[in-house]
CSV table of N, CA and C in Angstrom, one decimal:
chain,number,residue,atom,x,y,z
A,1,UNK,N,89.9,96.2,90.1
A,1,UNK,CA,90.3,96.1,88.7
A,1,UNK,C,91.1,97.3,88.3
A,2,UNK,N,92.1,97.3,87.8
A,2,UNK,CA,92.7,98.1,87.0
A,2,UNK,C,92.6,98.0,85.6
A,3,UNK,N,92.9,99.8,85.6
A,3,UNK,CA,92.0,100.6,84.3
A,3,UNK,C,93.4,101.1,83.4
A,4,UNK,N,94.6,101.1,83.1
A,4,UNK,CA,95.2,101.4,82.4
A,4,UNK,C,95.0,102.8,81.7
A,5,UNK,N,94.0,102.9,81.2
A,5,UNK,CA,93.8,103.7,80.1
A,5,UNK,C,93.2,105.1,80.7
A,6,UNK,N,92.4,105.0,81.5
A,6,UNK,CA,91.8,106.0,82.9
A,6,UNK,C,93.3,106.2,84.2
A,7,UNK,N,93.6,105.2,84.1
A,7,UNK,CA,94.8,105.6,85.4
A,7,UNK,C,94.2,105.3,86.2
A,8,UNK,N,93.5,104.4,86.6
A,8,UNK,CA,92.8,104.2,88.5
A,8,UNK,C,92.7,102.6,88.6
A,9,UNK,N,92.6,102.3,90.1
A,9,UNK,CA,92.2,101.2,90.1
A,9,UNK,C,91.0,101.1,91.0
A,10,UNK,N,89.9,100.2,90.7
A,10,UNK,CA,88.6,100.0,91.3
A,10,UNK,C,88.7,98.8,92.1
A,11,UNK,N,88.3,99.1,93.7
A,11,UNK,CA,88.1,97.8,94.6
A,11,UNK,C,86.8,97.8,94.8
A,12,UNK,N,86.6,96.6,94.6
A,12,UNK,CA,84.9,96.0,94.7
A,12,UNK,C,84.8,94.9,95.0
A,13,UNK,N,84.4,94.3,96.7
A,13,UNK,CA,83.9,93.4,97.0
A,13,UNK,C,83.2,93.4,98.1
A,14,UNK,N,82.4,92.2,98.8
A,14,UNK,CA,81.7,92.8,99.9
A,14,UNK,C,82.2,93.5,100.9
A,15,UNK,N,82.8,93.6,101.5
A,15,UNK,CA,83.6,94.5,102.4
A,15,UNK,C,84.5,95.7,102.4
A,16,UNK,N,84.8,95.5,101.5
A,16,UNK,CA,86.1,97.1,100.9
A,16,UNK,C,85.3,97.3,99.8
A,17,UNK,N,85.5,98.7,99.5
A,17,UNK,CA,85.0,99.1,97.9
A,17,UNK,C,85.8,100.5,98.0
A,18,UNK,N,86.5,100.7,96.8
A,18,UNK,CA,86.8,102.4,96.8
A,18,UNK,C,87.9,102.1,95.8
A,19,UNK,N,88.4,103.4,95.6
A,19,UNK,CA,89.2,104.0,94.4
A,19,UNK,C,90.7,104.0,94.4
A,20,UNK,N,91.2,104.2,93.5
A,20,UNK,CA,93.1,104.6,93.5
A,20,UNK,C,93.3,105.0,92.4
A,21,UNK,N,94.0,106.2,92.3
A,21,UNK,CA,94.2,106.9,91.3
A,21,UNK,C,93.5,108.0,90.3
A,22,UNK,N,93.6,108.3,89.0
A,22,UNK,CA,93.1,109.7,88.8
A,22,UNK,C,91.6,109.3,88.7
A,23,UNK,N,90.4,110.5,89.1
A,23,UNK,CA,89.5,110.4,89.4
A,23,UNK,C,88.7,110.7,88.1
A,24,UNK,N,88.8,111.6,87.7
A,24,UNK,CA,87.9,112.5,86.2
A,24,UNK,C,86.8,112.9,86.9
A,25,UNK,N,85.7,113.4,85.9
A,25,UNK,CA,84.9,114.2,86.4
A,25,UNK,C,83.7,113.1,87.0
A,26,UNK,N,83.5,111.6,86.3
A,26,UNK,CA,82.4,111.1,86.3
A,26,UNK,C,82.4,110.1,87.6
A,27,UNK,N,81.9,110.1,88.0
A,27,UNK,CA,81.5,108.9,89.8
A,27,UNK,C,82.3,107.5,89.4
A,28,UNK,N,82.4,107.3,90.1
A,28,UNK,CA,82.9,105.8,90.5
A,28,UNK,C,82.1,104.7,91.3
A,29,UNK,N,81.8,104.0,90.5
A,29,UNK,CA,81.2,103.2,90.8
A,29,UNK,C,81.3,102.0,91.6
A,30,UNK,N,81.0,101.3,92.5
A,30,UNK,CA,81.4,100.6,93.1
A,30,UNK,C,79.5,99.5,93.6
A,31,UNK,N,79.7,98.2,94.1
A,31,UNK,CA,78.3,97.8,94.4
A,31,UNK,C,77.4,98.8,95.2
A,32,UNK,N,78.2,99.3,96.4
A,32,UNK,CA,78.1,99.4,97.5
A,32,UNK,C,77.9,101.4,98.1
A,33,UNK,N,78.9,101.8,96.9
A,33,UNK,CA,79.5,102.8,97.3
A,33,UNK,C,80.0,103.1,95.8
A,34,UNK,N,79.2,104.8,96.3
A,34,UNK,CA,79.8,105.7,95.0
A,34,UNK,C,80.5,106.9,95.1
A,35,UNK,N,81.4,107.0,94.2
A,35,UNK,CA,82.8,108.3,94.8
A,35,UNK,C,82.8,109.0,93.6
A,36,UNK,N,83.0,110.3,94.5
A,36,UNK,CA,83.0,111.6,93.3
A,36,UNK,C,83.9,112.1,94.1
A,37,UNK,N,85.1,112.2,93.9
A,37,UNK,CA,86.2,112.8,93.9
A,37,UNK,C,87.2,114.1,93.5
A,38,UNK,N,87.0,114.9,94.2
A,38,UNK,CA,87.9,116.2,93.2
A,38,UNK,C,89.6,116.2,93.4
A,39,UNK,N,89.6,117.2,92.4
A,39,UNK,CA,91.5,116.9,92.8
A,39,UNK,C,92.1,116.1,91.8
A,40,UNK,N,93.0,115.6,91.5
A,40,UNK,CA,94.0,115.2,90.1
A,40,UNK,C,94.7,113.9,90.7
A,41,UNK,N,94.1,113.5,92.0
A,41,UNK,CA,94.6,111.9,92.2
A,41,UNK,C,94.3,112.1,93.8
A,42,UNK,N,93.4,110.8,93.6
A,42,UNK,CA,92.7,110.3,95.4
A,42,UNK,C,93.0,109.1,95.3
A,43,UNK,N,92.6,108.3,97.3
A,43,UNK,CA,92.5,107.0,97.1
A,43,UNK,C,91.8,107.4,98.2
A,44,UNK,N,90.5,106.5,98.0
A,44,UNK,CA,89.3,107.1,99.0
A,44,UNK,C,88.8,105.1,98.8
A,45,UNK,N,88.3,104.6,100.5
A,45,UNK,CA,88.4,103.3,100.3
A,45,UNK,C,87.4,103.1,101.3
A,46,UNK,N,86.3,102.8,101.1
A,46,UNK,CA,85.1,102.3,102.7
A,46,UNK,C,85.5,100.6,102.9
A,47,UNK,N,85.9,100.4,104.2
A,47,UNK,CA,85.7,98.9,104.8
A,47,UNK,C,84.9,98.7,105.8
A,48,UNK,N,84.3,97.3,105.7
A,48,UNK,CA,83.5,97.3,106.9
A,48,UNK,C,84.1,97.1,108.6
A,49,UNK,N,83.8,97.8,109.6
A,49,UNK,CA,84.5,97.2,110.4
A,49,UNK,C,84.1,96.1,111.9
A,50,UNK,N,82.6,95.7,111.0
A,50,UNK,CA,82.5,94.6,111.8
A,50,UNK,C,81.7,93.2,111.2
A,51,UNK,N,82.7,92.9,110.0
A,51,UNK,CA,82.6,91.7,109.3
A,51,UNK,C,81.3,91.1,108.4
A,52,UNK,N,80.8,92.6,108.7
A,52,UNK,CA,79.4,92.1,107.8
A,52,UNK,C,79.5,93.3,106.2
A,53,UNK,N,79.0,92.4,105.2
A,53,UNK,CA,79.0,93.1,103.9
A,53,UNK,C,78.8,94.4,104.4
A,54,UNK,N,79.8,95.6,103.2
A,54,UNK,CA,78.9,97.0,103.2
A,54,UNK,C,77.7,97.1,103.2
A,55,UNK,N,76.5,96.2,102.6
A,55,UNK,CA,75.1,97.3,102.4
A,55,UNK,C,74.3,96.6,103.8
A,56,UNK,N,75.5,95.4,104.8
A,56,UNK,CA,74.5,95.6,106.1
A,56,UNK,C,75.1,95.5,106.9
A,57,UNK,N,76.9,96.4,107.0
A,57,UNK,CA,77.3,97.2,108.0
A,57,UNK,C,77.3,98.0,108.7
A,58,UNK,N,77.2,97.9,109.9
A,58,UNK,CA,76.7,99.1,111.1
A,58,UNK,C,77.8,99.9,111.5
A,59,UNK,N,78.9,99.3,111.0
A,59,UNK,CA,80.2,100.1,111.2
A,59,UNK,C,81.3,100.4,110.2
A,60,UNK,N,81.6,100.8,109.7
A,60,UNK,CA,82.5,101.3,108.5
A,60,UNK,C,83.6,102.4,108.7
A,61,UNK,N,84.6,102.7,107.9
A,61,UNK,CA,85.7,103.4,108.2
A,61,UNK,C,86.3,103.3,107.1
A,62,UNK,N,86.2,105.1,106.3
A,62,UNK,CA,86.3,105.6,105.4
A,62,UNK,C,87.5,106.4,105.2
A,63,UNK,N,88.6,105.9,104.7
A,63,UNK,CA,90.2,106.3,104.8
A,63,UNK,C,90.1,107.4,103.2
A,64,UNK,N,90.3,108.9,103.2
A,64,UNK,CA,90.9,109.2,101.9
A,64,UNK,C,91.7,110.2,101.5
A,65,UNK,N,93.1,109.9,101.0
A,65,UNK,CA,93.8,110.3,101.0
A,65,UNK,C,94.5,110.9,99.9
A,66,UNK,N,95.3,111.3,99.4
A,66,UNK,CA,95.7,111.9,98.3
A,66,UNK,C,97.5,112.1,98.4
A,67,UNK,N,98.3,113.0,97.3
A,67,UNK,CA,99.4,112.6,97.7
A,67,UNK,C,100.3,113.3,99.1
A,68,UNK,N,101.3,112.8,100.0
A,68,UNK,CA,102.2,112.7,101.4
A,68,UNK,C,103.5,113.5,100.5
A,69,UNK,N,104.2,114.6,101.3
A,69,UNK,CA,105.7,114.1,101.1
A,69,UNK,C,106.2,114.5,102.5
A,70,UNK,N,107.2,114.5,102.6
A,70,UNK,CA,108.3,114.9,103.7
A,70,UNK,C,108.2,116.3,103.4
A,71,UNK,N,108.5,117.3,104.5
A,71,UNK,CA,108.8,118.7,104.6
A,71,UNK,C,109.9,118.7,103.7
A,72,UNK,N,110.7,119.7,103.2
A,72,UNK,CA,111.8,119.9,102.5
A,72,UNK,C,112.0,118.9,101.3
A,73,UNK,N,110.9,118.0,100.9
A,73,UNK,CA,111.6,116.6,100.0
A,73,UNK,C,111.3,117.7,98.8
A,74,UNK,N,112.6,116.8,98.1
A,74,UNK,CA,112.8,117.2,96.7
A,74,UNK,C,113.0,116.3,95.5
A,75,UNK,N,112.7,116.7,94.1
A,75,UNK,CA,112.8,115.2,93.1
A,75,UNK,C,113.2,115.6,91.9
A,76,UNK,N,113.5,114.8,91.1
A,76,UNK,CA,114.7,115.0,90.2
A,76,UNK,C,113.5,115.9,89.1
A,77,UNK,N,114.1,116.8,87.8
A,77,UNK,CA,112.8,117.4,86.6
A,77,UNK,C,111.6,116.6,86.4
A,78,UNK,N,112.4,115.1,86.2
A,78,UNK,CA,111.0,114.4,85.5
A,78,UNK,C,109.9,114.1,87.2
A,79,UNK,N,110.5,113.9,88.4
A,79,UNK,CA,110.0,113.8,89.2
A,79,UNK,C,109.2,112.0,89.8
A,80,UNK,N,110.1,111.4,89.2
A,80,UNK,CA,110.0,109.8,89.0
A,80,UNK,C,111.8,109.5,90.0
A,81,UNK,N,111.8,110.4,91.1
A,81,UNK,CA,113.1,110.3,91.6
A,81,UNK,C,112.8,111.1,92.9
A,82,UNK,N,113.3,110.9,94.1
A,82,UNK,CA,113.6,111.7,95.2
A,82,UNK,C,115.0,112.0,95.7
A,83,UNK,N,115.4,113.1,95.2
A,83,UNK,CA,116.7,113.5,95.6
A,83,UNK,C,117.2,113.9,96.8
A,84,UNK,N,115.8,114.6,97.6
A,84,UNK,CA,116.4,114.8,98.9
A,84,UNK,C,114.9,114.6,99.9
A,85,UNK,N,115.3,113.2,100.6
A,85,UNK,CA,114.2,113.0,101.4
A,85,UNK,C,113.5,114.1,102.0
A,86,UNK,N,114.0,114.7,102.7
A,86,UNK,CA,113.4,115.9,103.5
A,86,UNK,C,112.9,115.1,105.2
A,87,UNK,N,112.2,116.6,105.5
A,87,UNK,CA,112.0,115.7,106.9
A,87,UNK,C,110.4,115.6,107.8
A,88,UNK,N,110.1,115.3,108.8
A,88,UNK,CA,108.9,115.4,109.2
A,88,UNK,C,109.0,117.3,109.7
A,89,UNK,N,107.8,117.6,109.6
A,89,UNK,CA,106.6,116.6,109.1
A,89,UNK,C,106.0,116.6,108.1
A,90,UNK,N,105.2,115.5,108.0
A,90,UNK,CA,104.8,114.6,106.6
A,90,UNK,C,103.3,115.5,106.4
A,91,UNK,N,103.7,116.1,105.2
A,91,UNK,CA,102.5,116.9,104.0
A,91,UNK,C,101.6,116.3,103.4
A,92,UNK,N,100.3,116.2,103.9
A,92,UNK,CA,99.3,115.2,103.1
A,92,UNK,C,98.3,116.5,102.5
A,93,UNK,N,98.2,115.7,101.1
A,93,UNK,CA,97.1,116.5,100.2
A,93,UNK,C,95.9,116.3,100.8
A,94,UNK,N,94.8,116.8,100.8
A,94,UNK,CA,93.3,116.6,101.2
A,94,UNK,C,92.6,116.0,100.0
A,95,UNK,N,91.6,115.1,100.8
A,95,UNK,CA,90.8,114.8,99.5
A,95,UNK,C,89.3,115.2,99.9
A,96,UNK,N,88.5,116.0,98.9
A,96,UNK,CA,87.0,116.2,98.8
A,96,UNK,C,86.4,115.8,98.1
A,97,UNK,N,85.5,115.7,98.1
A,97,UNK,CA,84.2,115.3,97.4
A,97,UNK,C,83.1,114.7,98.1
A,98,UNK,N,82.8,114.0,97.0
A,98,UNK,CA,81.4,112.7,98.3
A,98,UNK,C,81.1,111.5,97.6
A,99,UNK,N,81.0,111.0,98.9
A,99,UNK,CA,81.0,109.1,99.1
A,99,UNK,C,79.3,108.9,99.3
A,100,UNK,N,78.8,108.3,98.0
A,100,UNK,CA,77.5,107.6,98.7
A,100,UNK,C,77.4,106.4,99.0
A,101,UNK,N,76.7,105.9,100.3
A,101,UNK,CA,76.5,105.1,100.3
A,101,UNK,C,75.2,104.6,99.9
A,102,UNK,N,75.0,103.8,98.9
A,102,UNK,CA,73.8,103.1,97.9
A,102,UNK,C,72.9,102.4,98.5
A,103,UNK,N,72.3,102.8,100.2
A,103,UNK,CA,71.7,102.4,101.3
A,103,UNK,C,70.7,103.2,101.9
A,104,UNK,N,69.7,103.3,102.8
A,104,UNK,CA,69.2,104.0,102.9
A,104,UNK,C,70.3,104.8,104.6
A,105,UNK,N,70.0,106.2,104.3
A,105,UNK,CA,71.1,106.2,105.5
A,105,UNK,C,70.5,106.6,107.1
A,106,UNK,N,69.3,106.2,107.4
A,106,UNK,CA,68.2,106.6,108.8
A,106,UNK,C,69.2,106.1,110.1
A,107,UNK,N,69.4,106.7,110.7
A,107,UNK,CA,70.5,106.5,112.1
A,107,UNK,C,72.2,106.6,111.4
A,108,UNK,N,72.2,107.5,110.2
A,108,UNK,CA,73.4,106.9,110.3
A,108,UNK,C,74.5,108.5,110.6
A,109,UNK,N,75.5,108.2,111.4
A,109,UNK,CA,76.5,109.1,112.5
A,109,UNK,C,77.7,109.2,112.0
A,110,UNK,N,77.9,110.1,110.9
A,110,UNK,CA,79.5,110.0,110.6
A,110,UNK,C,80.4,111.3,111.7
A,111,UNK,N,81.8,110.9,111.9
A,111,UNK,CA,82.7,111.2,112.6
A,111,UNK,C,83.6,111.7,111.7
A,112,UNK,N,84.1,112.7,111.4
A,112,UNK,CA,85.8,112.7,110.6
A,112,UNK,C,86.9,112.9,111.4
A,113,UNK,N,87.7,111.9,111.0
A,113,UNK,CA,88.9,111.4,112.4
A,113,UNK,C,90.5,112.0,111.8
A,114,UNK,N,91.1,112.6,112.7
A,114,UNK,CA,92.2,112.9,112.7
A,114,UNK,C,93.3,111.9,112.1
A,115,UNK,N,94.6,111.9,111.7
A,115,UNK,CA,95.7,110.7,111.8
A,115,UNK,C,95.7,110.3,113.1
A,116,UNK,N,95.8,110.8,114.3
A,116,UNK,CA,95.6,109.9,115.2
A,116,UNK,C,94.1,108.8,115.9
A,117,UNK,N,92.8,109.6,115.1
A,117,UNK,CA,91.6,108.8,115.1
A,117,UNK,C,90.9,109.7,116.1
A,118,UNK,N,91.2,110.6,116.1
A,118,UNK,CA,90.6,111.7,117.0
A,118,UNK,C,89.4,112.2,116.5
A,119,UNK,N,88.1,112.3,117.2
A,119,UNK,CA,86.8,113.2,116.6
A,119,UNK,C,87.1,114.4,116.0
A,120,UNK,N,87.0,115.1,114.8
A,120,UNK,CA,87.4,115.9,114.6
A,120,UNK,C,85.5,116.5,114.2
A,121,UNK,N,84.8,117.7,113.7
A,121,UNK,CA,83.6,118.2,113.4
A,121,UNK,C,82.8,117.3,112.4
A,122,UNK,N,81.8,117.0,112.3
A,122,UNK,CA,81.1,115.7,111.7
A,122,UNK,C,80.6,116.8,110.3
A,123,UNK,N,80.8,115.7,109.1
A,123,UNK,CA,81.1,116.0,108.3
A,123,UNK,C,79.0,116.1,107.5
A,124,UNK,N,78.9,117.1,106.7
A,124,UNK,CA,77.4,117.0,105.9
A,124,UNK,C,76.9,115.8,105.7
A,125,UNK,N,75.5,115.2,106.0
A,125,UNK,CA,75.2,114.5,105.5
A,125,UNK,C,73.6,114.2,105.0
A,126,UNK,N,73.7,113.7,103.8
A,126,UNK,CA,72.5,114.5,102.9
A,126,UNK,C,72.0,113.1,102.2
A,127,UNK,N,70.6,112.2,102.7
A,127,UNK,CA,69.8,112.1,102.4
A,127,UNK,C,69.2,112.0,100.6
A,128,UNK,N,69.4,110.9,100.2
A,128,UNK,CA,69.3,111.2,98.7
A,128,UNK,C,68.0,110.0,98.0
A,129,UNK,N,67.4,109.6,97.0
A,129,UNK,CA,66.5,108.8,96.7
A,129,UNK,C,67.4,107.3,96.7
A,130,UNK,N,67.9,107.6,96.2
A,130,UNK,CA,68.7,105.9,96.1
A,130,UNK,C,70.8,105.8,97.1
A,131,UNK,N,70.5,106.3,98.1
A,131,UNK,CA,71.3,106.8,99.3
A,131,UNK,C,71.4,107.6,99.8
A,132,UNK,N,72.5,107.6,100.3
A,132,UNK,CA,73.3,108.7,101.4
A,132,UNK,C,74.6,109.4,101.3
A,133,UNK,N,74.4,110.6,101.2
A,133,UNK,CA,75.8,111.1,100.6
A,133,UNK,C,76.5,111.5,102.1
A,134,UNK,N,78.2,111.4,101.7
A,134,UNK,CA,79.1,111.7,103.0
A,134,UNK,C,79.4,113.1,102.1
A,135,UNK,N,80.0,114.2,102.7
A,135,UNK,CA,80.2,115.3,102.0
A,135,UNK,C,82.1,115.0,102.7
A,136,UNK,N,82.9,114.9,101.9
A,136,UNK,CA,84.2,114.9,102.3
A,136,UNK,C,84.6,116.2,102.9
A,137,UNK,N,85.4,116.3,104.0
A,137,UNK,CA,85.8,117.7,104.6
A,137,UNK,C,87.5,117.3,104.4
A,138,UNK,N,88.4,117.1,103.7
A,138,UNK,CA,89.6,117.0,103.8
A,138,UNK,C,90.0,116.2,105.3
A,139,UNK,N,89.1,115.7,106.1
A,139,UNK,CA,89.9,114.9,107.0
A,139,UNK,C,90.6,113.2,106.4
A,140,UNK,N,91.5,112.6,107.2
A,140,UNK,CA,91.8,111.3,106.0
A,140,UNK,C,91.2,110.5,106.2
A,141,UNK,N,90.4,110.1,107.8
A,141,UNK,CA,89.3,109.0,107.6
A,141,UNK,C,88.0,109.8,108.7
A,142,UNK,N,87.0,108.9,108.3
A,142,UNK,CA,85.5,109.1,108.7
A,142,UNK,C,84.9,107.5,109.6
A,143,UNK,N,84.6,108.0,110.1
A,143,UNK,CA,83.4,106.6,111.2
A,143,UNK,C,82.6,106.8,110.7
A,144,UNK,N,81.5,106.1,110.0
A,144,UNK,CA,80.5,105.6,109.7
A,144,UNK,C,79.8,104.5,110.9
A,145,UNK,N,78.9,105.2,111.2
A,145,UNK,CA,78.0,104.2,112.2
A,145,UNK,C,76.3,104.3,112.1
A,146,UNK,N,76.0,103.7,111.8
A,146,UNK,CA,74.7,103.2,111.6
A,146,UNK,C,74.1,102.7,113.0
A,147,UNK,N,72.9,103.4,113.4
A,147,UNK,CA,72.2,103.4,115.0
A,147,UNK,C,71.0,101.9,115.0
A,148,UNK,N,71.3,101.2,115.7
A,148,UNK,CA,70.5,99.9,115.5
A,148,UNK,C,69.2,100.8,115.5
């Protein structure tokens, strides 16, 4: 659903749930999945990746991102313009904060993956009364796996 008036848009359905656009201070709510986001514009998005609803997926994959540009790009004052593409490589902002999931999280194994999907050091994860928090490390996506 898009929010005009906040600047973001909310995905919510059984499978995808997550955010686009400016965050503010207060969580984001989703069924499934709740995002607290820092920074002045994220898109942070949980899918499941083995066709079963988020709250009884065993596998998921947590993309979040923030803004890209080219090395050297450049854009007009108002900045609603690119004047000079520039070149690789490609500048991505980081995004932090944390993702709960609204589940209980017992077996669950997160990964933070490289752009190429590479294990990169496993990210905090903390245990809460009504879920499980992911602690964001600026990687752009996470493996979420839940241990039968």
């Amino acid at each position: 659903s898009w929010d005009a008036r906040l600047g973001h848009c909310r995905i919510d359905t059984d499978k995808t749930q997550g955010f686009a656009g400016f965050p503010g201070k207060e969580p984001i709510r989703c069924r499934d999945v709740q995002l607290q986001l820092t920074g002045d514009f994220a898109v942070a998005v949980v899918t499941s990746l083995d066709h079963e609803p988020l709250k009884k997926s065993r596998r998921m994959l947590l993309s979040a991102i923030a803004r890209g540009w080219n090395k050297g790009m450049k854009f007009n004052p108002l900045r609603n313009r690119i004047t000079v593409r520039g070149t690789l490589p490609r500048v991505m902002q980081p995004v932090t904060g944390r993702i709960k999931l609204l589940r209980p999280g017992k077996g669950l194994a997160v990964h933070a993956l490289d752009y190429s999907g590479r294990r990169l050091t496993a990210p905090n994860i903390i245990e809460e009364s009504d879920g499980v928090v992911v602690e964001l490390t600026g990687a752009p996506h996470y493996e979420l796996i839940f241990a039968d």
